[in-house]
């Protein structure tokens, strides 16, 4: 059986799944809108948590949060189910497809056959939609792919029951109730307020303060942990900034697109100006990634290079601090 | 980023027929989307991460041959795993998995335990027991 489902590629998987599921249910909401209302933008540094033998840096909110916040703010209800038993997970999925209900799934990317080898790490917070089944083959709409694809029942079970951090445990989700009309105004304001607040949070691991902390650590790395490890850590910063579809700006461009769209919805000119400012900040993040990549490309361990990119990061932190203060006042 | 500046560098995405979709502004300052074949800084970061893993795999292989560790550590590295990930796949405590890295402990493992590892690594029990360089 196949549900009539329109696949639209997105920059990022979670926004893309939400946007595609919303469209299927008759509500046209763009990917940046989902990202902005769900307060997807963030910066966080978790030095005590290691992934691939390097600390965790993230430029976005925790997996699942974007959809939850978006749903709460626009007034839709989401049903989420997790499973211990793969057979039960499959049965519930099949039952939904039977009812013509396409569902979102959280999956691990390590065993996704259509991903290139270089992208297949033990990252368990990827999202996709299943929109049908033909015998043993499931029809998949993966938002980061240009077109739809398929997975066998066995392949699907493997990615649904990947293990490790954020293990999906068969996690399946879909919206079950909608408001009569989608009121975006208030939802946008709530989303913006939370992002401004989070980015200026008075804790060292989140927001602008976390950027400054990373910058000061970058200066210390070459002497403290040696050039090899320091370069590996820098690579991790860039890889996280460069999750699929961020365009090098660590999700800043998606957020700028959200602000531009919001300025029209709210009829608020200052948001349009802030969108331009965010685009420039995104460009600075790109420059930062470019210069960081030059260090580990040349395997150079000159502390000059590290100091230079640390300064760049501090400059970005200053710009973002000013930016989020202004953003908070604008709505 | 301007739409015409969206990087179209060579990357491994092409081999899998994937293009990144990114947001960029057009000549009128309006946000739109564009597909990208890749960006060099990202490609280098990914390549380095892969090389790092390859070095770890080779190091583990050498240590298995020298009888300093068990094939379990080798296969763990080969599958890009670390201790917490492997432990959660086989459903054992981390300290137990780590203990199984000891060649002397590995030799005494029950077939049932070995089968768990073999399933996760998608190898046969024979392959796991008799490591071939």
CSV table of C-alpha atoms in Angstrom, one decimal:
chain,number,residue,atom,x,y,z
A,1,UNK,CA,0.0,0.0,0.0
A,2,UNK,CA,1.2,3.5,-0.7
A,3,UNK,CA,-0.1,6.7,0.9
A,4,UNK,CA,-0.3,9.7,-1.3
A,5,UNK,CA,2.6,11.6,0.3
A,6,UNK,CA,4.6,14.6,-1.1
A,7,UNK,CA,8.3,14.3,-0.4
A,8,UNK,CA,10.1,17.6,-0.2
A,9,UNK,CA,13.8,17.8,0.5
A,10,UNK,CA,14.8,19.8,3.5
A,11,UNK,CA,18.1,21.1,4.9
A,12,UNK,CA,17.7,19.3,8.1
A,13,UNK,CA,15.9,16.0,9.0
A,14,UNK,CA,13.8,16.9,12.0
A,15,UNK,CA,12.4,20.2,10.5
A,16,UNK,CA,11.9,18.4,7.3
A,17,UNK,CA,9.8,15.5,8.7
A,18,UNK,CA,7.6,18.0,10.6
A,19,UNK,CA,7.2,20.2,7.6
A,20,UNK,CA,6.3,17.3,5.4
A,21,UNK,CA,3.9,15.7,7.9
A,22,UNK,CA,2.2,19.1,8.3
A,23,UNK,CA,1.8,19.5,4.6
A,24,UNK,CA,0.3,16.0,4.4
A,25,UNK,CA,-2.3,17.1,6.9
A,26,UNK,CA,-3.2,20.2,5.0
A,27,UNK,CA,-1.0,22.8,6.7
A,28,UNK,CA,1.7,24.5,4.7
A,29,UNK,CA,4.5,25.3,7.1
A,30,UNK,CA,8.1,25.9,5.9
A,31,UNK,CA,11.1,24.2,7.2
A,32,UNK,CA,12.6,27.4,8.7
A,33,UNK,CA,9.3,28.2,10.4
A,34,UNK,CA,9.3,24.8,12.1
A,35,UNK,CA,12.9,25.4,13.2
A,36,UNK,CA,12.3,28.9,14.5
A,37,UNK,CA,9.1,28.2,16.3
A,38,UNK,CA,10.6,25.0,17.8
A,39,UNK,CA,13.6,27.1,19.0
A,40,UNK,CA,16.0,24.9,17.1
A,41,UNK,CA,18.9,27.2,17.1
A,42,UNK,CA,21.5,26.8,19.9
A,43,UNK,CA,25.1,26.5,20.8
A,44,UNK,CA,26.2,24.0,23.4
A,45,UNK,CA,29.5,22.6,24.6
A,46,UNK,CA,29.6,19.4,26.6
A,47,UNK,CA,33.3,18.7,27.3
A,48,UNK,CA,32.6,15.9,29.7
A,49,UNK,CA,30.6,14.0,27.0
A,50,UNK,CA,32.7,12.3,24.3
A,51,UNK,CA,31.5,11.2,20.9
A,52,UNK,CA,34.0,9.7,18.5
A,53,UNK,CA,36.7,10.4,21.1
A,54,UNK,CA,36.1,14.1,21.1
A,55,UNK,CA,33.9,16.5,23.1
A,56,UNK,CA,30.3,17.2,22.0
A,57,UNK,CA,29.6,20.6,20.4
A,58,UNK,CA,26.1,21.2,19.1
A,59,UNK,CA,24.5,24.1,17.2
A,60,UNK,CA,20.9,23.0,17.6
A,61,UNK,CA,18.4,21.8,20.2
A,62,UNK,CA,18.2,18.2,21.4
A,63,UNK,CA,16.6,15.7,19.1
A,64,UNK,CA,12.8,15.7,19.4
A,65,UNK,CA,12.6,19.0,21.2
A,66,UNK,CA,12.0,21.0,18.0
A,67,UNK,CA,8.9,19.1,17.1
A,68,UNK,CA,7.6,19.0,20.7
A,69,UNK,CA,8.0,22.8,21.1
A,70,UNK,CA,6.6,23.5,17.7
A,71,UNK,CA,3.6,21.3,18.4
A,72,UNK,CA,2.9,22.9,21.8
A,73,UNK,CA,3.2,26.4,20.4
A,74,UNK,CA,0.9,26.0,17.4
A,75,UNK,CA,-1.5,23.8,19.2
A,76,UNK,CA,-1.2,20.4,17.6
A,77,UNK,CA,-1.0,17.1,19.5
A,78,UNK,CA,1.7,14.6,18.7
A,79,UNK,CA,1.5,10.9,19.6
A,80,UNK,CA,4.9,9.3,20.4
A,81,UNK,CA,5.5,5.6,20.9
A,82,UNK,CA,8.6,3.7,21.9
A,83,UNK,CA,9.0,-0.1,21.9
A,84,UNK,CA,11.0,-2.7,23.6
A,85,UNK,CA,10.0,-5.4,21.1
A,86,UNK,CA,10.9,-5.0,17.4
A,87,UNK,CA,8.0,-7.1,16.3
A,88,UNK,CA,5.5,-4.9,18.2
A,89,UNK,CA,7.2,-1.8,16.7
A,90,UNK,CA,6.7,-3.3,13.2
A,91,UNK,CA,3.1,-4.2,13.9
A,92,UNK,CA,2.3,-0.6,15.1
A,93,UNK,CA,4.0,0.9,12.1
A,94,UNK,CA,2.1,-1.4,9.7
A,95,UNK,CA,-1.2,-0.6,11.5
A,96,UNK,CA,-0.7,3.1,10.9
A,97,UNK,CA,0.2,2.6,7.2
A,98,UNK,CA,-2.9,0.5,6.9
A,99,UNK,CA,-4.9,3.5,8.1
A,100,UNK,CA,-3.2,5.7,5.5
A,101,UNK,CA,-1.3,7.5,8.2
A,102,UNK,CA,2.3,8.3,7.3
A,103,UNK,CA,4.5,8.4,10.5
A,104,UNK,CA,7.8,9.9,11.5
A,105,UNK,CA,10.5,7.6,12.8
A,106,UNK,CA,13.7,8.3,14.7
A,107,UNK,CA,16.5,6.2,13.4
A,108,UNK,CA,20.3,5.6,13.7
A,109,UNK,CA,22.3,6.4,10.6
A,110,UNK,CA,25.1,3.9,11.1
A,111,UNK,CA,23.2,1.2,9.2
A,112,UNK,CA,21.4,3.4,6.7
A,113,UNK,CA,22.3,1.7,3.4
A,114,UNK,CA,21.7,4.8,1.2
A,115,UNK,CA,24.0,7.1,3.1
A,116,UNK,CA,27.6,7.4,1.9
A,117,UNK,CA,30.1,5.5,4.1
A,118,UNK,CA,31.6,8.8,5.4
A,119,UNK,CA,28.3,9.9,6.9
A,120,UNK,CA,27.6,6.6,8.7
A,121,UNK,CA,28.5,7.2,12.3
A,122,UNK,CA,26.7,6.0,15.4
A,123,UNK,CA,24.4,9.0,15.4
A,124,UNK,CA,20.9,8.0,16.5
A,125,UNK,CA,18.9,11.1,16.0
A,126,UNK,CA,18.1,11.0,12.3
A,127,UNK,CA,14.4,11.4,11.3
A,128,UNK,CA,12.4,10.1,8.3
A,129,UNK,CA,8.8,9.4,7.3
A,130,UNK,CA,7.5,6.0,6.3
A,131,UNK,CA,4.6,6.5,3.8
A,132,UNK,CA,3.9,3.0,2.6
A,133,UNK,CA,4.8,-0.7,2.3
A,134,UNK,CA,5.0,-3.0,-0.6
A,135,UNK,CA,5.4,-6.5,0.7
A,136,UNK,CA,8.7,-6.6,2.6
A,137,UNK,CA,9.8,-3.1,1.3
A,138,UNK,CA,9.0,0.1,3.2
A,139,UNK,CA,8.6,3.4,1.3
A,140,UNK,CA,10.8,6.0,2.9
A,141,UNK,CA,10.8,9.8,2.6
A,142,UNK,CA,14.1,10.9,4.1
A,143,UNK,CA,14.1,14.7,4.1
A,144,UNK,CA,17.8,15.0,3.4
A,145,UNK,CA,17.5,13.0,0.2
A,146,UNK,CA,16.4,14.6,-3.1
A,147,UNK,CA,13.9,11.9,-3.7
A,148,UNK,CA,12.1,9.1,-1.9
A,149,UNK,CA,13.9,5.8,-1.2
A,150,UNK,CA,13.1,2.3,0.3
A,151,UNK,CA,14.3,0.0,3.0
A,152,UNK,CA,13.6,-3.6,3.6
A,153,UNK,CA,11.8,-4.7,6.8
A,154,UNK,CA,15.1,-6.0,8.1
A,155,UNK,CA,17.0,-2.8,7.3
A,156,UNK,CA,14.3,-0.7,8.9
A,157,UNK,CA,14.3,-2.8,12.1
A,158,UNK,CA,18.1,-2.3,12.3
A,159,UNK,CA,18.0,1.5,12.1
A,160,UNK,CA,15.0,1.7,14.4
A,161,UNK,CA,16.7,-0.3,17.0
A,162,UNK,CA,20.2,1.1,16.8
A,163,UNK,CA,21.9,1.3,20.2
A,164,UNK,CA,24.1,3.8,22.0
A,165,UNK,CA,23.5,7.4,22.9
A,166,UNK,CA,19.9,8.6,22.1
A,167,UNK,CA,18.9,5.0,21.1
A,168,UNK,CA,15.7,5.4,19.2
A,169,UNK,CA,14.0,2.3,20.7
A,170,UNK,CA,11.7,2.1,17.7
A,171,UNK,CA,10.5,5.7,18.3
A,172,UNK,CA,7.5,6.5,16.1
A,173,UNK,CA,5.6,9.8,16.1
A,174,UNK,CA,2.8,11.5,14.2
A,175,UNK,CA,0.4,14.4,14.8
A,176,UNK,CA,-3.1,13.4,15.9
A,177,UNK,CA,-5.0,16.6,16.3
A,178,UNK,CA,-4.9,20.0,14.8
A,179,UNK,CA,-6.3,23.4,15.5
A,180,UNK,CA,-8.8,24.8,13.0
A,181,UNK,CA,-6.5,27.4,11.8
A,182,UNK,CA,-2.8,27.6,12.4
A,183,UNK,CA,-2.0,30.8,14.4
A,184,UNK,CA,1.7,31.5,13.9
A,185,UNK,CA,2.0,34.9,15.4
A,186,UNK,CA,2.2,34.0,19.1
A,187,UNK,CA,4.1,30.8,18.3
A,188,UNK,CA,6.8,32.8,16.5
A,189,UNK,CA,7.1,35.2,19.5
A,190,UNK,CA,7.4,32.3,21.9
A,191,UNK,CA,10.0,30.6,19.8
A,192,UNK,CA,12.1,33.8,19.4
A,193,UNK,CA,11.9,34.5,23.1
A,194,UNK,CA,13.1,31.1,24.1
A,195,UNK,CA,16.0,31.1,21.7
A,196,UNK,CA,17.1,34.6,22.9
A,197,UNK,CA,16.9,33.4,26.5
A,198,UNK,CA,18.8,30.2,25.8
A,199,UNK,CA,21.6,31.8,23.9
A,200,UNK,CA,22.1,34.3,26.7
A,201,UNK,CA,21.7,31.7,29.5
A,202,UNK,CA,24.0,32.3,32.5
A,203,UNK,CA,25.5,28.9,32.4
A,204,UNK,CA,28.9,28.0,30.8
A,205,UNK,CA,27.7,25.1,28.6
A,206,UNK,CA,25.0,26.9,26.7
A,207,UNK,CA,24.8,29.8,24.3
A,208,UNK,CA,27.2,32.7,23.9
A,209,UNK,CA,29.0,31.7,27.1
A,210,UNK,CA,29.7,28.2,25.8
A,211,UNK,CA,31.2,29.8,22.6
A,212,UNK,CA,33.6,31.8,24.8
A,213,UNK,CA,34.5,28.7,26.8
A,214,UNK,CA,35.3,26.8,23.6
A,215,UNK,CA,37.4,29.7,22.4
A,216,UNK,CA,39.4,29.7,25.6
A,217,UNK,CA,39.9,26.0,25.4
A,218,UNK,CA,41.0,26.1,21.8
A,219,UNK,CA,43.9,28.4,22.9
A,220,UNK,CA,45.0,25.8,25.5
A,221,UNK,CA,44.6,22.6,23.4
A,222,UNK,CA,47.9,22.6,21.5
A,223,UNK,CA,49.9,22.5,24.7
A,224,UNK,CA,47.5,20.7,26.9
A,225,UNK,CA,46.4,17.8,24.7
A,226,UNK,CA,49.0,17.9,21.9
A,227,UNK,CA,48.5,18.9,18.3
A,228,UNK,CA,47.1,15.6,17.1
A,229,UNK,CA,44.2,15.5,19.5
A,230,UNK,CA,43.7,19.3,19.2
A,231,UNK,CA,43.2,18.9,15.5
A,232,UNK,CA,40.8,16.0,16.0
A,233,UNK,CA,38.8,18.2,18.3
A,234,UNK,CA,38.7,21.0,15.8
A,235,UNK,CA,37.5,18.6,13.2
A,236,UNK,CA,34.7,17.6,15.5
A,237,UNK,CA,33.6,21.3,15.9
A,238,UNK,CA,33.5,21.7,12.1
A,239,UNK,CA,31.7,18.3,11.6
A,240,UNK,CA,29.0,19.3,14.1
A,241,UNK,CA,28.6,22.7,12.6
A,242,UNK,CA,28.4,21.0,9.2
A,243,UNK,CA,25.7,18.5,9.9
A,244,UNK,CA,23.9,17.8,6.6
A,245,UNK,CA,22.3,20.9,5.2
A,246,UNK,CA,23.6,23.7,7.4
A,247,UNK,CA,25.5,25.3,4.6
A,248,UNK,CA,28.5,25.8,6.8
A,249,UNK,CA,26.7,28.3,9.0
A,250,UNK,CA,25.8,26.0,11.9
A,251,UNK,CA,22.1,26.4,11.3
A,252,UNK,CA,22.4,30.2,11.3
A,253,UNK,CA,21.1,30.5,7.7
A,254,UNK,CA,18.0,28.5,8.4
A,255,UNK,CA,17.4,30.8,11.4
A,256,UNK,CA,17.9,33.9,9.2
A,257,UNK,CA,15.3,32.5,6.7
A,258,UNK,CA,12.9,32.0,9.6
A,259,UNK,CA,13.4,35.6,10.8
A,260,UNK,CA,12.8,36.9,7.2
A,261,UNK,CA,9.6,34.9,6.9
A,262,UNK,CA,8.5,36.0,10.4
A,263,UNK,CA,9.0,39.7,9.7
A,264,UNK,CA,6.2,39.3,7.1
A,265,UNK,CA,3.9,37.3,9.2
A,266,UNK,CA,4.2,39.7,12.1
A,267,UNK,CA,4.7,42.8,9.9
A,268,UNK,CA,7.8,43.6,11.9
A,269,UNK,CA,10.5,45.4,9.9
A,270,UNK,CA,13.2,45.0,12.6
A,271,UNK,CA,13.0,41.2,12.2
A,272,UNK,CA,14.0,41.6,8.6
A,273,UNK,CA,17.0,43.7,9.6
A,274,UNK,CA,17.9,41.1,12.2
A,275,UNK,CA,17.6,38.4,9.5
A,276,UNK,CA,20.3,40.2,7.5
A,277,UNK,CA,22.5,40.4,10.6
A,278,UNK,CA,22.0,36.7,11.2
A,279,UNK,CA,23.1,35.9,7.6
A,280,UNK,CA,26.3,37.8,8.3
A,281,UNK,CA,26.9,35.9,11.5
A,282,UNK,CA,26.4,32.7,9.5
A,283,UNK,CA,29.1,33.9,7.1
A,284,UNK,CA,31.4,34.4,10.0
A,285,UNK,CA,30.7,30.8,11.1
A,286,UNK,CA,31.7,29.7,7.6
A,287,UNK,CA,34.9,31.6,7.7
A,288,UNK,CA,35.6,30.1,11.1
A,289,UNK,CA,35.1,26.6,9.7
A,290,UNK,CA,37.3,27.3,6.7
A,291,UNK,CA,40.2,28.6,8.8
A,292,UNK,CA,39.8,25.8,11.3
A,293,UNK,CA,39.9,23.3,8.4
A,294,UNK,CA,43.1,24.8,7.2
A,295,UNK,CA,44.8,24.1,10.5
A,296,UNK,CA,43.9,20.4,10.5
A,297,UNK,CA,44.5,20.1,6.8
A,298,UNK,CA,48.1,21.2,7.1
A,299,UNK,CA,48.4,19.4,10.4
A,300,UNK,CA,50.1,22.5,11.6
A,301,UNK,CA,50.4,22.9,15.3
A,302,UNK,CA,51.4,26.5,15.4
A,303,UNK,CA,49.7,28.0,18.4
A,304,UNK,CA,49.2,31.2,16.2
A,305,UNK,CA,46.6,29.3,14.2
A,306,UNK,CA,44.7,28.2,17.3
A,307,UNK,CA,44.8,31.7,18.7
A,308,UNK,CA,43.6,33.1,15.5
A,309,UNK,CA,40.5,30.9,15.3
A,310,UNK,CA,39.9,31.4,19.0
A,311,UNK,CA,39.7,35.1,18.3
A,312,UNK,CA,37.3,34.5,15.5
A,313,UNK,CA,35.1,32.5,17.7
A,314,UNK,CA,35.1,35.2,20.4
A,315,UNK,CA,34.2,37.8,17.8
A,316,UNK,CA,31.2,35.6,16.8
A,317,UNK,CA,30.2,35.3,20.4
A,318,UNK,CA,30.2,39.1,20.7
A,319,UNK,CA,28.1,39.5,17.6
A,320,UNK,CA,25.6,36.9,18.8
A,321,UNK,CA,25.4,38.4,22.2
A,322,UNK,CA,24.5,41.8,20.7
A,323,UNK,CA,22.2,40.0,18.3
A,324,UNK,CA,20.1,38.0,20.8
A,325,UNK,CA,19.7,41.0,23.1
A,326,UNK,CA,18.3,43.0,20.1
A,327,UNK,CA,16.2,40.0,19.0
A,328,UNK,CA,14.6,39.7,22.5
A,329,UNK,CA,13.6,43.4,22.4
A,330,UNK,CA,12.2,43.2,18.8
A,331,UNK,CA,9.1,41.0,19.6
B,1,UNK,CA,25.6,33.3,2.2
B,2,UNK,CA,24.6,34.3,-1.3
B,3,UNK,CA,22.9,31.8,-3.6
B,4,UNK,CA,25.7,32.0,-6.2
B,5,UNK,CA,28.3,31.4,-3.4
B,6,UNK,CA,26.8,28.1,-2.3
B,7,UNK,CA,29.8,25.8,-2.6
B,8,UNK,CA,29.9,23.1,-5.3
B,9,UNK,CA,33.1,21.4,-4.3
B,10,UNK,CA,33.8,17.8,-5.0
B,11,UNK,CA,32.8,15.4,-2.1
B,12,UNK,CA,31.8,11.9,-1.4
B,13,UNK,CA,28.2,12.9,-1.4
B,14,UNK,CA,28.2,12.6,-5.2
B,15,UNK,CA,29.1,8.9,-5.1
B,16,UNK,CA,25.8,8.3,-3.2
B,17,UNK,CA,23.9,10.7,-5.4
B,18,UNK,CA,23.1,13.0,-2.5
B,19,UNK,CA,23.1,16.7,-2.6
B,20,UNK,CA,22.9,18.9,0.5
B,21,UNK,CA,20.1,21.4,0.5
B,22,UNK,CA,21.1,24.8,2.0
B,23,UNK,CA,19.5,28.1,2.6
B,24,UNK,CA,21.0,31.2,0.9
B,25,UNK,CA,19.9,34.6,-0.2
B,26,UNK,CA,19.2,35.5,-3.8
B,27,UNK,CA,20.1,38.8,-5.6
B,28,UNK,CA,17.1,40.5,-4.0
B,29,UNK,CA,18.0,39.5,-0.5
B,30,UNK,CA,15.2,36.9,-0.3
B,31,UNK,CA,15.9,33.5,1.3
B,32,UNK,CA,15.7,30.6,-1.0
B,33,UNK,CA,17.2,27.1,-1.2
B,34,UNK,CA,20.0,25.7,-3.3
B,35,UNK,CA,21.6,22.3,-3.7
B,36,UNK,CA,25.2,21.8,-2.9
B,37,UNK,CA,27.5,19.0,-4.0
B,38,UNK,CA,29.8,19.6,-1.0
B,39,UNK,CA,32.1,22.0,0.8
B,40,UNK,CA,35.8,21.4,1.1
B,41,UNK,CA,36.2,22.2,4.9
B,42,UNK,CA,33.5,19.7,5.6
B,43,UNK,CA,35.0,17.1,3.3
B,44,UNK,CA,38.4,17.5,5.0
B,45,UNK,CA,36.8,17.1,8.4
B,46,UNK,CA,35.0,14.0,7.4
B,47,UNK,CA,38.1,12.5,5.7
B,48,UNK,CA,40.2,13.2,8.8
B,49,UNK,CA,37.6,11.5,11.0
B,50,UNK,CA,37.7,8.5,8.7
B,51,UNK,CA,41.5,8.4,8.7
B,52,UNK,CA,41.5,8.6,12.4
B,53,UNK,CA,39.2,5.6,12.6
B,54,UNK,CA,41.3,3.7,10.1
B,55,UNK,CA,44.4,4.3,12.2
B,56,UNK,CA,42.6,3.1,15.3
B,57,UNK,CA,41.5,-0.1,13.4
B,58,UNK,CA,45.1,-0.7,12.2
B,59,UNK,CA,46.4,-0.2,15.7
B,60,UNK,CA,43.9,-2.6,17.2
B,61,UNK,CA,44.7,-5.2,14.5
B,62,UNK,CA,48.4,-5.0,15.3
B,63,UNK,CA,47.7,-5.5,19.0
B,64,UNK,CA,45.5,-8.5,18.3
B,65,UNK,CA,48.3,-10.0,16.4
B,66,UNK,CA,50.7,-9.4,19.2
B,67,UNK,CA,48.1,-10.9,21.6
B,68,UNK,CA,47.8,-7.7,23.5
B,69,UNK,CA,44.0,-7.4,23.0
B,70,UNK,CA,41.2,-9.6,21.7
B,71,UNK,CA,39.5,-9.4,18.3
B,72,UNK,CA,36.5,-7.8,20.0
B,73,UNK,CA,38.4,-4.5,20.3
B,74,UNK,CA,39.4,-4.8,16.7
B,75,UNK,CA,35.8,-5.3,15.5
B,76,UNK,CA,34.6,-2.6,17.8
B,77,UNK,CA,37.0,-0.1,16.1
B,78,UNK,CA,36.1,-1.5,12.6
B,79,UNK,CA,32.4,-0.7,13.3
B,80,UNK,CA,33.3,2.9,14.4
B,81,UNK,CA,32.1,2.0,17.9
B,82,UNK,CA,33.5,2.9,21.3
B,83,UNK,CA,33.0,1.1,24.6
B,84,UNK,CA,29.7,2.6,25.6
B,85,UNK,CA,28.2,1.9,22.1
B,86,UNK,CA,29.4,-1.7,22.0
B,87,UNK,CA,28.3,-2.3,25.5
B,88,UNK,CA,24.8,-1.2,24.7
B,89,UNK,CA,24.7,-3.3,21.5
B,90,UNK,CA,25.6,-6.5,23.3
B,91,UNK,CA,23.7,-5.6,26.4
B,92,UNK,CA,26.5,-5.9,28.9
B,93,UNK,CA,28.2,-3.6,31.4
B,94,UNK,CA,31.1,-1.6,30.0
B,95,UNK,CA,33.5,-3.1,32.5
B,96,UNK,CA,32.6,-6.6,31.3
B,97,UNK,CA,33.2,-5.7,27.6
B,98,UNK,CA,36.5,-4.1,28.5
B,99,UNK,CA,37.5,-7.2,30.3
B,100,UNK,CA,36.7,-9.2,27.2
B,101,UNK,CA,39.4,-7.3,25.5
B,102,UNK,CA,41.9,-9.3,27.5
B,103,UNK,CA,43.1,-12.2,25.4
B,104,UNK,CA,43.1,-14.6,28.3
B,105,UNK,CA,39.5,-13.7,29.3
B,106,UNK,CA,38.4,-13.8,25.6
B,107,UNK,CA,39.7,-17.4,25.3
B,108,UNK,CA,37.4,-18.5,28.1
B,109,UNK,CA,34.2,-16.8,26.8
B,110,UNK,CA,31.2,-19.0,26.4
B,111,UNK,CA,29.7,-19.5,23.0
B,112,UNK,CA,26.6,-17.7,24.1
B,113,UNK,CA,28.5,-14.5,24.9
B,114,UNK,CA,30.6,-14.8,21.7
B,115,UNK,CA,27.5,-15.2,19.7
B,116,UNK,CA,26.3,-11.8,21.0
B,117,UNK,CA,29.4,-10.2,19.7
B,118,UNK,CA,29.4,-12.1,16.4
B,119,UNK,CA,25.8,-10.9,15.8
B,120,UNK,CA,26.6,-7.3,16.4
B,121,UNK,CA,29.7,-7.4,14.2
B,122,UNK,CA,27.9,-9.5,11.6
B,123,UNK,CA,30.6,-12.1,11.5
B,124,UNK,CA,30.5,-15.8,12.1
B,125,UNK,CA,31.7,-17.3,15.4
B,126,UNK,CA,34.6,-18.8,13.6
B,127,UNK,CA,35.7,-15.5,12.2
B,128,UNK,CA,35.5,-14.0,15.7
B,129,UNK,CA,37.4,-16.8,17.4
B,130,UNK,CA,40.1,-17.3,14.8
B,131,UNK,CA,41.4,-13.8,13.9
B,132,UNK,CA,43.0,-13.7,10.5
B,133,UNK,CA,45.2,-10.7,9.6
